[in-house]
Coordinates of C-alpha atoms and ligand atoms in Angstrom, one line a residue:
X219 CA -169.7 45.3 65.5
X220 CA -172.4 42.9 66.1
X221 CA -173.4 39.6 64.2
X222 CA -176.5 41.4 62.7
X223 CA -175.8 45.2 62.9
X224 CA -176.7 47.0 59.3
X225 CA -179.7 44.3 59.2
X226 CA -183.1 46.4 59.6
X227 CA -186.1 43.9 60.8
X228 CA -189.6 45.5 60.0
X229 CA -191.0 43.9 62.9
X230 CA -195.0 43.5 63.1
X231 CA -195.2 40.9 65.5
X232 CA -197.2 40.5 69.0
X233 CA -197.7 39.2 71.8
X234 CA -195.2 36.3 72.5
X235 CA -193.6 33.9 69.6
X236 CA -193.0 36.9 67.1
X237 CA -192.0 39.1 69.5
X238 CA -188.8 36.4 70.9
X239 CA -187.7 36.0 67.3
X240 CA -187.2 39.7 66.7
X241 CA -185.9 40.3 70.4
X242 CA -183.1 37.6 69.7
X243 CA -182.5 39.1 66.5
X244 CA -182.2 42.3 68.4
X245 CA -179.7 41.0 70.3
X246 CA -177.8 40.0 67.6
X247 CA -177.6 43.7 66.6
X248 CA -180.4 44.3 64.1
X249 CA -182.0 47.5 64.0
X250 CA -185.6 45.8 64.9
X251 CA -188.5 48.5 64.0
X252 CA -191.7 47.5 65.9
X253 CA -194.8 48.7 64.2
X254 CA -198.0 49.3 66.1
X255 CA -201.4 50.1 65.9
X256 CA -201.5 53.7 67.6
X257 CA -203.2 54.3 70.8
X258 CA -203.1 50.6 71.4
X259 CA -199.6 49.0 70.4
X260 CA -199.1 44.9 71.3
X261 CA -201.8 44.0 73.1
X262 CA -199.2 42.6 75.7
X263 CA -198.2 46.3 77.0
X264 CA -201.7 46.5 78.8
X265 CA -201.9 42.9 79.6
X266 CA -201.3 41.5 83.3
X267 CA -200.4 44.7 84.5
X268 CA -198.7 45.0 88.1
X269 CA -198.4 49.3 88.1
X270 CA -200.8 51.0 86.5
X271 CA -199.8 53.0 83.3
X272 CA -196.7 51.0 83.0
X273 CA -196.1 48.9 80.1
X274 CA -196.1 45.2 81.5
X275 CA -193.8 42.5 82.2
X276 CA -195.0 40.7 79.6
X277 CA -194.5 43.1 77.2
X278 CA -191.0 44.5 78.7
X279 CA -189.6 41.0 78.4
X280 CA -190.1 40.4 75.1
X281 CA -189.6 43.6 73.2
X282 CA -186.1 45.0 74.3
X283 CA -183.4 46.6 72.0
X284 CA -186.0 47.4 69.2
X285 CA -187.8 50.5 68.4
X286 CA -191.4 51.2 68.3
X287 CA -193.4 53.3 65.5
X288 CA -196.9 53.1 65.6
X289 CA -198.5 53.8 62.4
X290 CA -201.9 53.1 61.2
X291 CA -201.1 50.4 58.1
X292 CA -205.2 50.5 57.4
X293 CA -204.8 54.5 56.8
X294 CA -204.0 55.1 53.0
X295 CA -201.1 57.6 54.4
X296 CA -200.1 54.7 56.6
X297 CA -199.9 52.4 53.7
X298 CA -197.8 54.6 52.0
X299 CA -195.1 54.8 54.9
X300 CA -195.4 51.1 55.0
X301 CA -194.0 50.6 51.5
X302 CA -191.6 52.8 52.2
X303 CA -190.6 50.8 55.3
X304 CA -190.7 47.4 53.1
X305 CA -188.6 48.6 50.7
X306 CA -186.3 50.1 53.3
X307 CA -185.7 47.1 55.6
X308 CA -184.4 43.2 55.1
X309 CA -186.7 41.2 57.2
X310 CA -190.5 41.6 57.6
X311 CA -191.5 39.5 61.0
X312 CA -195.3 39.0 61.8
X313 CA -197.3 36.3 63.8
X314 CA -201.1 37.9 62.9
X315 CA -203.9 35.8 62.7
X316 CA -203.9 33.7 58.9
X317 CA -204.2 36.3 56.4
X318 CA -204.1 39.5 58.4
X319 CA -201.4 41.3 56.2
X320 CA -202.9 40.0 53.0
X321 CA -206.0 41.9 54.4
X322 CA -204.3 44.9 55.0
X323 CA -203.5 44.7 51.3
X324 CA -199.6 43.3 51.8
X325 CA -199.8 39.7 50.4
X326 CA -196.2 37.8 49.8
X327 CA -196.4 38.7 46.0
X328 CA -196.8 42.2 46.5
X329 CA -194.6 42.1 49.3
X330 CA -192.0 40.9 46.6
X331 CA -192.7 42.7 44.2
X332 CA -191.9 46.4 46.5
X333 CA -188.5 44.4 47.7
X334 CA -187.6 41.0 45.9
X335 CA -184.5 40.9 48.5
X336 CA -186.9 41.0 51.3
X337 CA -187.1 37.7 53.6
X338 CA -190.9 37.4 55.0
X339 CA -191.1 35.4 58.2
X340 CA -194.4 34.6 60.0
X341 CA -195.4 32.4 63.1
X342 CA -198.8 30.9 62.4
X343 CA -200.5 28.4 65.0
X344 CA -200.3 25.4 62.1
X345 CA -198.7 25.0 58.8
X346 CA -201.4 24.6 55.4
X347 CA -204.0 22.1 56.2
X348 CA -207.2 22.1 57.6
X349 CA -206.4 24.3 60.8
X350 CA -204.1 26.5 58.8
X351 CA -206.6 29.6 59.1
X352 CA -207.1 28.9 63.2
X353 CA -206.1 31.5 65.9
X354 CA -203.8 29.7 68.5
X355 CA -202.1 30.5 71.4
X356 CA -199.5 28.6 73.6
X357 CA -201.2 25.8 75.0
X358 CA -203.3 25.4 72.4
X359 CA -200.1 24.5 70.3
X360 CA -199.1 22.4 73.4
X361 CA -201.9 20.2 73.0
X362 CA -201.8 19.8 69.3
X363 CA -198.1 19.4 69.0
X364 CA -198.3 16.2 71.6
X365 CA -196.5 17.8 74.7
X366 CA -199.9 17.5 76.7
X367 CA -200.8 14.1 75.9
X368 CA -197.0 13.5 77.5
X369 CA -196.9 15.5 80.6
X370 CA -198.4 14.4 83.5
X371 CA -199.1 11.2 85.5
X372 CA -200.8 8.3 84.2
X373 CA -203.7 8.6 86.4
X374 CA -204.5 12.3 85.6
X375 CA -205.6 14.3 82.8
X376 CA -203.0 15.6 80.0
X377 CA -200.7 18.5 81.6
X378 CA -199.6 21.5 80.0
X379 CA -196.0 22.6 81.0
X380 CA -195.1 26.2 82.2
X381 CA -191.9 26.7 79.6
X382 CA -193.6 28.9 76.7
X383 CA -192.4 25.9 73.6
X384 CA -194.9 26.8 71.7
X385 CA -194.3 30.5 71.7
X386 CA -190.9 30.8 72.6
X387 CA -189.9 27.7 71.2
X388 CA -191.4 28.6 67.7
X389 CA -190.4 32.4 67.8
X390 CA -186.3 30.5 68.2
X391 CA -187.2 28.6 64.9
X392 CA -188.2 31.1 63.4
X393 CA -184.9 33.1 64.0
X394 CA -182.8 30.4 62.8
X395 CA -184.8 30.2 60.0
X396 CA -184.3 34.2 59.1
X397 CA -180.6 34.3 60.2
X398 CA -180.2 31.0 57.3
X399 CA -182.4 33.4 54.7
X400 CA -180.3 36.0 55.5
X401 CA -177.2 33.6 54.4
X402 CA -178.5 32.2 51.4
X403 CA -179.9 35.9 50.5
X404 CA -175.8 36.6 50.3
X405 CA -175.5 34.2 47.1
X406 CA -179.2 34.3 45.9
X407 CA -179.3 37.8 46.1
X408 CA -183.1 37.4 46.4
X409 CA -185.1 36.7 49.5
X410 CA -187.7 34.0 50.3
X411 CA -190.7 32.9 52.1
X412 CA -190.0 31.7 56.2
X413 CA -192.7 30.1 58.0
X414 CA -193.0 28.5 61.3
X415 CA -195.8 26.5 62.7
X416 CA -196.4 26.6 66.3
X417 CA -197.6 22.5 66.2
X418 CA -194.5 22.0 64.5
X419 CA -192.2 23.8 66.8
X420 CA -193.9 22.0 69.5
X421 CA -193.6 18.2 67.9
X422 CA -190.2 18.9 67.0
X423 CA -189.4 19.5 71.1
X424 CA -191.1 16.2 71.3
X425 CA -190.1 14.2 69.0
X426 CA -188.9 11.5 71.8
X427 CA -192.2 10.9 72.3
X428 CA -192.7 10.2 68.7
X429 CA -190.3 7.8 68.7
X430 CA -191.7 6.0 72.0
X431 CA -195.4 5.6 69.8
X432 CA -193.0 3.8 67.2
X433 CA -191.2 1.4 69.9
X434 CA -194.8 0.4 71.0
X435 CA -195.4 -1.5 67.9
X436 CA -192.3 -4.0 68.8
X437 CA -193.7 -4.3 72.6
X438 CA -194.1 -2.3 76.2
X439 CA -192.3 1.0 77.2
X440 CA -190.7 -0.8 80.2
X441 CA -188.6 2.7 80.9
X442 CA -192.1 4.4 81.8
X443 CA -193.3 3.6 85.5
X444 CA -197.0 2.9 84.1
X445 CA -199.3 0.6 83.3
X446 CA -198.0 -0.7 79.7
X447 CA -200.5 -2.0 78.3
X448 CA -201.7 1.0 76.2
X449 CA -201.1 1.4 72.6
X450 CA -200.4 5.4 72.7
X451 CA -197.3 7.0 74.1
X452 CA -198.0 7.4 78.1
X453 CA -197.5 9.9 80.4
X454 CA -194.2 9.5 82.4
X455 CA -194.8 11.6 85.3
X456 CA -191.4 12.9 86.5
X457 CA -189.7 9.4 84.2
X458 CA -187.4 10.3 81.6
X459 CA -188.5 7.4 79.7
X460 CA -185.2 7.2 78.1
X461 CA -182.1 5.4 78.6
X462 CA -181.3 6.8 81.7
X463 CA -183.9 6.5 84.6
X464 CA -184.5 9.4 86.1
X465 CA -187.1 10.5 88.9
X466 CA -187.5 13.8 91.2
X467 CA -186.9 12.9 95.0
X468 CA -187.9 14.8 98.2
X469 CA -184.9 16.7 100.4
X470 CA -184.8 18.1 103.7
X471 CA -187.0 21.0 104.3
X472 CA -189.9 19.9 103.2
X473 CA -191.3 23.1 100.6
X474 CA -193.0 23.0 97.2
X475 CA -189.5 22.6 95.7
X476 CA -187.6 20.3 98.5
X477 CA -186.6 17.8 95.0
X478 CA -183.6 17.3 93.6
X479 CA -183.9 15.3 89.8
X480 CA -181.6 12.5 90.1
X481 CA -180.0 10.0 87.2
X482 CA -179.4 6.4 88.0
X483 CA -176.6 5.5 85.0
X484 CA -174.7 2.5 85.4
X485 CA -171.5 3.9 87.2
X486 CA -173.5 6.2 89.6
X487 CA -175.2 2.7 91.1
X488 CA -172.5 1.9 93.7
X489 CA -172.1 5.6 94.9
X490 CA -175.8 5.9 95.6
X491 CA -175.5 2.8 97.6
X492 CA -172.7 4.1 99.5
X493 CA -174.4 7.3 100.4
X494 CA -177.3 5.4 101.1
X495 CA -176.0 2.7 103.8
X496 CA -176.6 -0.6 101.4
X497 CA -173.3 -1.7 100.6
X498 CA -175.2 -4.9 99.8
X499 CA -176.8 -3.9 96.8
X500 CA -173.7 -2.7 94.9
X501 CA -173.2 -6.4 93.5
X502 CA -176.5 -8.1 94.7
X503 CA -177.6 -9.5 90.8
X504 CA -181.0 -8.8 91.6
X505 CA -179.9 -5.1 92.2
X506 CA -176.8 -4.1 90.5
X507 CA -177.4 -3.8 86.2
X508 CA -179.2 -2.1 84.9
X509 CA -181.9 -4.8 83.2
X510 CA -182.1 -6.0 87.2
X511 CA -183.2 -2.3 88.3
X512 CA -185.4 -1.6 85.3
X513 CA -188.8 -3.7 87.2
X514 CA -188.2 -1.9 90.4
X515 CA -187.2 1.8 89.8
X516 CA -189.7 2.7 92.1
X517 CA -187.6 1.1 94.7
X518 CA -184.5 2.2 93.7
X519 CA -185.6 5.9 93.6
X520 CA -187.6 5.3 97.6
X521 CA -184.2 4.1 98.9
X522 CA -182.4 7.1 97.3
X523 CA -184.7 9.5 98.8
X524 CA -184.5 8.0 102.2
X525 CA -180.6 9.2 101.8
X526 CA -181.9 12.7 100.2
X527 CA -184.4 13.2 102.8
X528 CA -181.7 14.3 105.5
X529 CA -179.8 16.2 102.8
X530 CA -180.9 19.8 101.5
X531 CA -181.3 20.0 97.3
X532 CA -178.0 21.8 97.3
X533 CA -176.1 19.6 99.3
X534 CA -177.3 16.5 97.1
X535 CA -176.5 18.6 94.0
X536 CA -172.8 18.9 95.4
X537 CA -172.0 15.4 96.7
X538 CA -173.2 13.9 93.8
X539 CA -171.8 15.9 91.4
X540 CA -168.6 15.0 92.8
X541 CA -169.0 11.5 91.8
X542 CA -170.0 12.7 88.6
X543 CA -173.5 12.0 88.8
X544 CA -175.8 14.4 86.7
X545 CA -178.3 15.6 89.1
X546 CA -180.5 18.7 89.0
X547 CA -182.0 20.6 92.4
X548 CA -185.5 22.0 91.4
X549 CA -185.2 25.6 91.8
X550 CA -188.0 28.2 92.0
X551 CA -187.9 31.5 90.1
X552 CA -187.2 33.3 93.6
X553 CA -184.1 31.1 93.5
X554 CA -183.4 31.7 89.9
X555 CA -184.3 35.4 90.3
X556 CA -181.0 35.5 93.1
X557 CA -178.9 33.1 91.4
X558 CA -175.9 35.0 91.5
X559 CA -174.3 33.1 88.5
X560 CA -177.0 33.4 86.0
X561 CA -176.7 37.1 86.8
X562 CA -172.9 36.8 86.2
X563 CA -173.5 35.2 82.5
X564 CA -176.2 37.3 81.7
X565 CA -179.0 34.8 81.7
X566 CA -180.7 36.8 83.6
X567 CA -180.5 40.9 83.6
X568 CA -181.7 43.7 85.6
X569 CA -183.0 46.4 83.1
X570 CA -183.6 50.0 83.9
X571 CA -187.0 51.0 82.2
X572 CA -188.0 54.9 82.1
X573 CA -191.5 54.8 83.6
X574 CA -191.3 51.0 85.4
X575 CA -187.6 51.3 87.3
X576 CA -185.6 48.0 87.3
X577 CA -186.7 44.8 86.5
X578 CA -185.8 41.3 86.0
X579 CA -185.4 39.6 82.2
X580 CA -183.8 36.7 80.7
X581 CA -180.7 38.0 78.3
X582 CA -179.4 36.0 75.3
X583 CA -179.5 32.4 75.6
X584 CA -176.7 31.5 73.3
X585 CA -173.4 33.7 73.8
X586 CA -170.9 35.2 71.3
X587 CA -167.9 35.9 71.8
X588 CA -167.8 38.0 69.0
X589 CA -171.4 39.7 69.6
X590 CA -172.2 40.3 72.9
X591 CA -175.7 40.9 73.4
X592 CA -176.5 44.0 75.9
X593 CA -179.8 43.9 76.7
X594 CA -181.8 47.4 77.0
X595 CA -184.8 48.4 77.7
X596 CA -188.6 47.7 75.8
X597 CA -189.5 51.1 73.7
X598 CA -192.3 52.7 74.8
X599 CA -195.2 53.0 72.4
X600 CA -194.6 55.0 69.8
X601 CA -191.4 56.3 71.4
X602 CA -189.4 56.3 67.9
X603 CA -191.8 57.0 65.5
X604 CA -190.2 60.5 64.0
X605 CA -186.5 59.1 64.0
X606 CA -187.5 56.4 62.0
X607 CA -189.3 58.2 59.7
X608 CA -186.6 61.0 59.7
X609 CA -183.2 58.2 59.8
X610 CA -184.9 55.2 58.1
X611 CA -187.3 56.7 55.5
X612 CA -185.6 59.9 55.0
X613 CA -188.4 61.9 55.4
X614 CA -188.6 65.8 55.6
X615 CA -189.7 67.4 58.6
X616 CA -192.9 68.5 56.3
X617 CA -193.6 64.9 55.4
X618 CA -193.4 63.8 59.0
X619 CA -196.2 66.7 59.8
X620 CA -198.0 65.6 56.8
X621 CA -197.9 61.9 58.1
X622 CA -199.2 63.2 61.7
X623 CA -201.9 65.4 60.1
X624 CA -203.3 62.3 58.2
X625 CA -203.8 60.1 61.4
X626 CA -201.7 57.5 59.6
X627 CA -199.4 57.6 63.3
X628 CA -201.7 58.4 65.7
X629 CA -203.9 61.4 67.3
X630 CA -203.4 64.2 64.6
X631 CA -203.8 67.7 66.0
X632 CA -201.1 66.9 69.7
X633 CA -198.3 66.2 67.1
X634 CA -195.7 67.9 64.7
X635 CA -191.8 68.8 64.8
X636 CA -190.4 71.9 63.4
Ligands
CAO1858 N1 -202.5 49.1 61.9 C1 -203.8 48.7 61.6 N2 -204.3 47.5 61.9 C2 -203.4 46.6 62.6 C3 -202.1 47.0 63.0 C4 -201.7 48.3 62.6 N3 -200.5 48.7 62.9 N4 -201.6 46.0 63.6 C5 -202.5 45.0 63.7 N5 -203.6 45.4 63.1 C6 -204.8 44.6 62.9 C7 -204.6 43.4 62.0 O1 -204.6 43.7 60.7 C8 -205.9 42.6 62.4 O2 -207.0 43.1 61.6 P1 -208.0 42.2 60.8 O3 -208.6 41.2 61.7 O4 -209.0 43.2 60.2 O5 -207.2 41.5 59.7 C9 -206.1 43.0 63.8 O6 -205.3 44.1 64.1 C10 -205.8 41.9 64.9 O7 -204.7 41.1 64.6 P2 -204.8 39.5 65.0 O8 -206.0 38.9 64.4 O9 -203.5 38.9 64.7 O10 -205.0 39.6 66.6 P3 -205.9 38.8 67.5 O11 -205.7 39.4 68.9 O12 -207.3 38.7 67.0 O13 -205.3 37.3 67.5 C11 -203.5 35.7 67.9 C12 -204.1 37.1 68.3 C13 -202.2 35.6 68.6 C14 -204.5 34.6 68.3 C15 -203.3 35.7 66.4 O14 -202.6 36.8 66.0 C16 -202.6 34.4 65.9 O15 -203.2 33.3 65.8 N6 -201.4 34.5 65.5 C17 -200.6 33.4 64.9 C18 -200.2 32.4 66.0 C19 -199.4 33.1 67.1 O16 -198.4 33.7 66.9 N7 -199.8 32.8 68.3 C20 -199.0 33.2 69.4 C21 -199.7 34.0 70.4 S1 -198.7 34.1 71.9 O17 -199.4 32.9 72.8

């Protein structure tokens, strides 16, 4: 028994912050049912495509354990099966464009009124407001949401960073948000409205930065290694900015990713200084608190990496864990891809995929004991379209012919069961 298993998720999400709400929920054991357009599907399947004719990374990544049904919700037929599916399932998921499914002629009221126990969950790129009817994909969310204006150096321009917050980040909020609907539903006995805004998502990763604009008001940032004299939060570079100082410094070997992330906290200060040769700094006053280090972190972190330098990021990571100092080796996704732990736990998972072969996906991020999440493969298009309508719907095998010959699933005259 999973943590989610009788729950059925009517699932018309695509490309990426939909799609990682309803694959977590997935995981959790819901019966997700992915509806798409037929012919076509999430536009992701034929996006950055490595083999020809096989559904994509991107897609195979973000859609496993659910099935797929393609059905035609502009075809009256198809609008038919989709009431039928609303009033069937628990959760409807989507992340269109602003007012898509009210186009299609499924606003929230009607929605309602065919299933008042049904939860509706969207992802939109901002919440009401002037830019609530705006298109918006990751970095654009990025950008609004304050990351960019935070990531970088202070002598360059605003950086975007490669984890997916806005997407990922919001699809995560969104699930909470369902799995809490879900809850309440239990007492309520109705269902209710869930919406997630991708700025939102975003700020709310951010929020430290927030709080850094507010701090300005009573003087500098002297944490961040930048000029200090600004009046908006700065970019940090590679600073945490917070109460612990942190910077990323070089190891031996030399490659793009020869840096190990390393935390100078009170109590770590005399074993760097013993791994580093200056047993004179331990209690030098100009050197050895904190408020003494805080004008010349710069310094602290070049006479650190002149210690690092002869040292690989592993071996770093290892002798200074064992003085119980937080550390962190920068590891590339060919590292991550062989790290045989993160295989161990699940983090990451090879997948067998009927027309790709193996590949490599993240699995669950949080871990149940009670609900362990296996992770399968992505469905291909279409690929459950008649047992849903014959399982979930309860359709005759008549009806299912009748739904083929109407176009409302696809090309008419190459299907039909007997
Ligand atoms: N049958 C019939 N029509 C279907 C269908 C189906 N099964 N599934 C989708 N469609 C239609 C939609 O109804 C819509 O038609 P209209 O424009 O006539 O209303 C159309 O397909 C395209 O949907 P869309 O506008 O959502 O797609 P897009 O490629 O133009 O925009 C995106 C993509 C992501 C910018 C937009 O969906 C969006 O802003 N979503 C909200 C924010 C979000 O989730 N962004 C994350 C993207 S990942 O970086």
């Amino acid at each position: 028994m999973k943590a989610l298993e009788g729950i059925k998720i009517l699932d018309f999400t695509h490309v990426q912050s939909g799609p990682t709400c309803t694959q977590l929920l997935a995981w959790l054991g819901a019966d997700v049912i992915k509806v798409e357009r037929p012919g076509i599907g999430d536009i992701t399947r034929a996006q950055l495509v490595d083999i020809p004719d096989v559904d994509s990374l991107y897609f195979t990544m973000l859609n496993s354990n659910k099935r797929s049904i393609t059905l035609d919700t502009k075809n009256e037929s198809g609008k038919e099966i989709l009431i039928k599916l609303i009033k069937s399932c628990d959760v409807l998921v989507e992340n269109f464009a602003p007012g898509a499914l009210d186009r299609m002629g499924f606003p929230w009221e009607r929605i309602q009124e065919l299933n008042p126990r049904m939860i509706y969950a969207s992802v939109k790129g901002f919440g009401p407001g002037p830019y609530e009817d705006c298109k918006v994909y990751e970095n654009v969310a990025q950008c609004t949401g304050g990351a960019a204006s935070t990531t970088g150096f202070d002598d360059g321009p605003p950086l975007v960073t490669g984890a997916q917050i806005g997407d990922s980040g919001t699809g995560l909020n969104l699930a909470f948000g369902i799995v809490a609907a879900l809850f309440q539903r239990v007492t309520s006995g109705r269902g209710q409205r869930v919406q997630a805004a991708m700025q939102d998502g975003v700020l709310n990763l951010a929020r430290v930065k927030l709080r850094d604009q507010q701090r300005l008001a009573h003087g500098p940032l002297t944490e961040y290694p930048v000029n200090t004299d600004v009046d908006e939060t700065p970019r940090a570079g590679n600073a945490s900015g917070g109460g612990q100082p942190g910077w990323a410094v070089r190891t031996k070997g030399g490659g793009p990713n020869d840096y190990i992330y390393v935390i100078i906290q009170p109590p770590g200060w005399s074993h760097y200084m013993e791994l580093c040769s200056r047993l004179e700094l331990i209690d030098d006053p100009e050197w050895s608190t904190p408020a003494a280090r805080l004008p010349k972190l710069d310094e602290c972190f070049k006479i650190i990496e002149e210690w690092t330098l002869t040292k690989t990021k592993l071996e770093v990571m290892d002798i200074l864990n064992a003085r119980d100092i937080p550390c962190g080796p920068i590891l590339s996704m060919k590292e991550i891809a062989n790290e045989p732990t993160l295989r161990n736990t699940g983090t990451v998972v090879e997948v067998d995929h009927p027309t790709r072969g193996k590949y490599l996906t993240v699995g669950m991020p949080v871990k149940l004991s009670d609900s362990e999440a296996k992770v399968q493969s992505s469905p291909l298009l279409g690929e459950h379209t008649e047992e849903i309508l014959l399982d979930v719907l309860g359709l005759s095998k008549e009806e299912v012919n009748a739904a083929w010959n109407s176009g409302a699933l696809g090309e008419p005259a190459v299907k039909g069961i007997d």
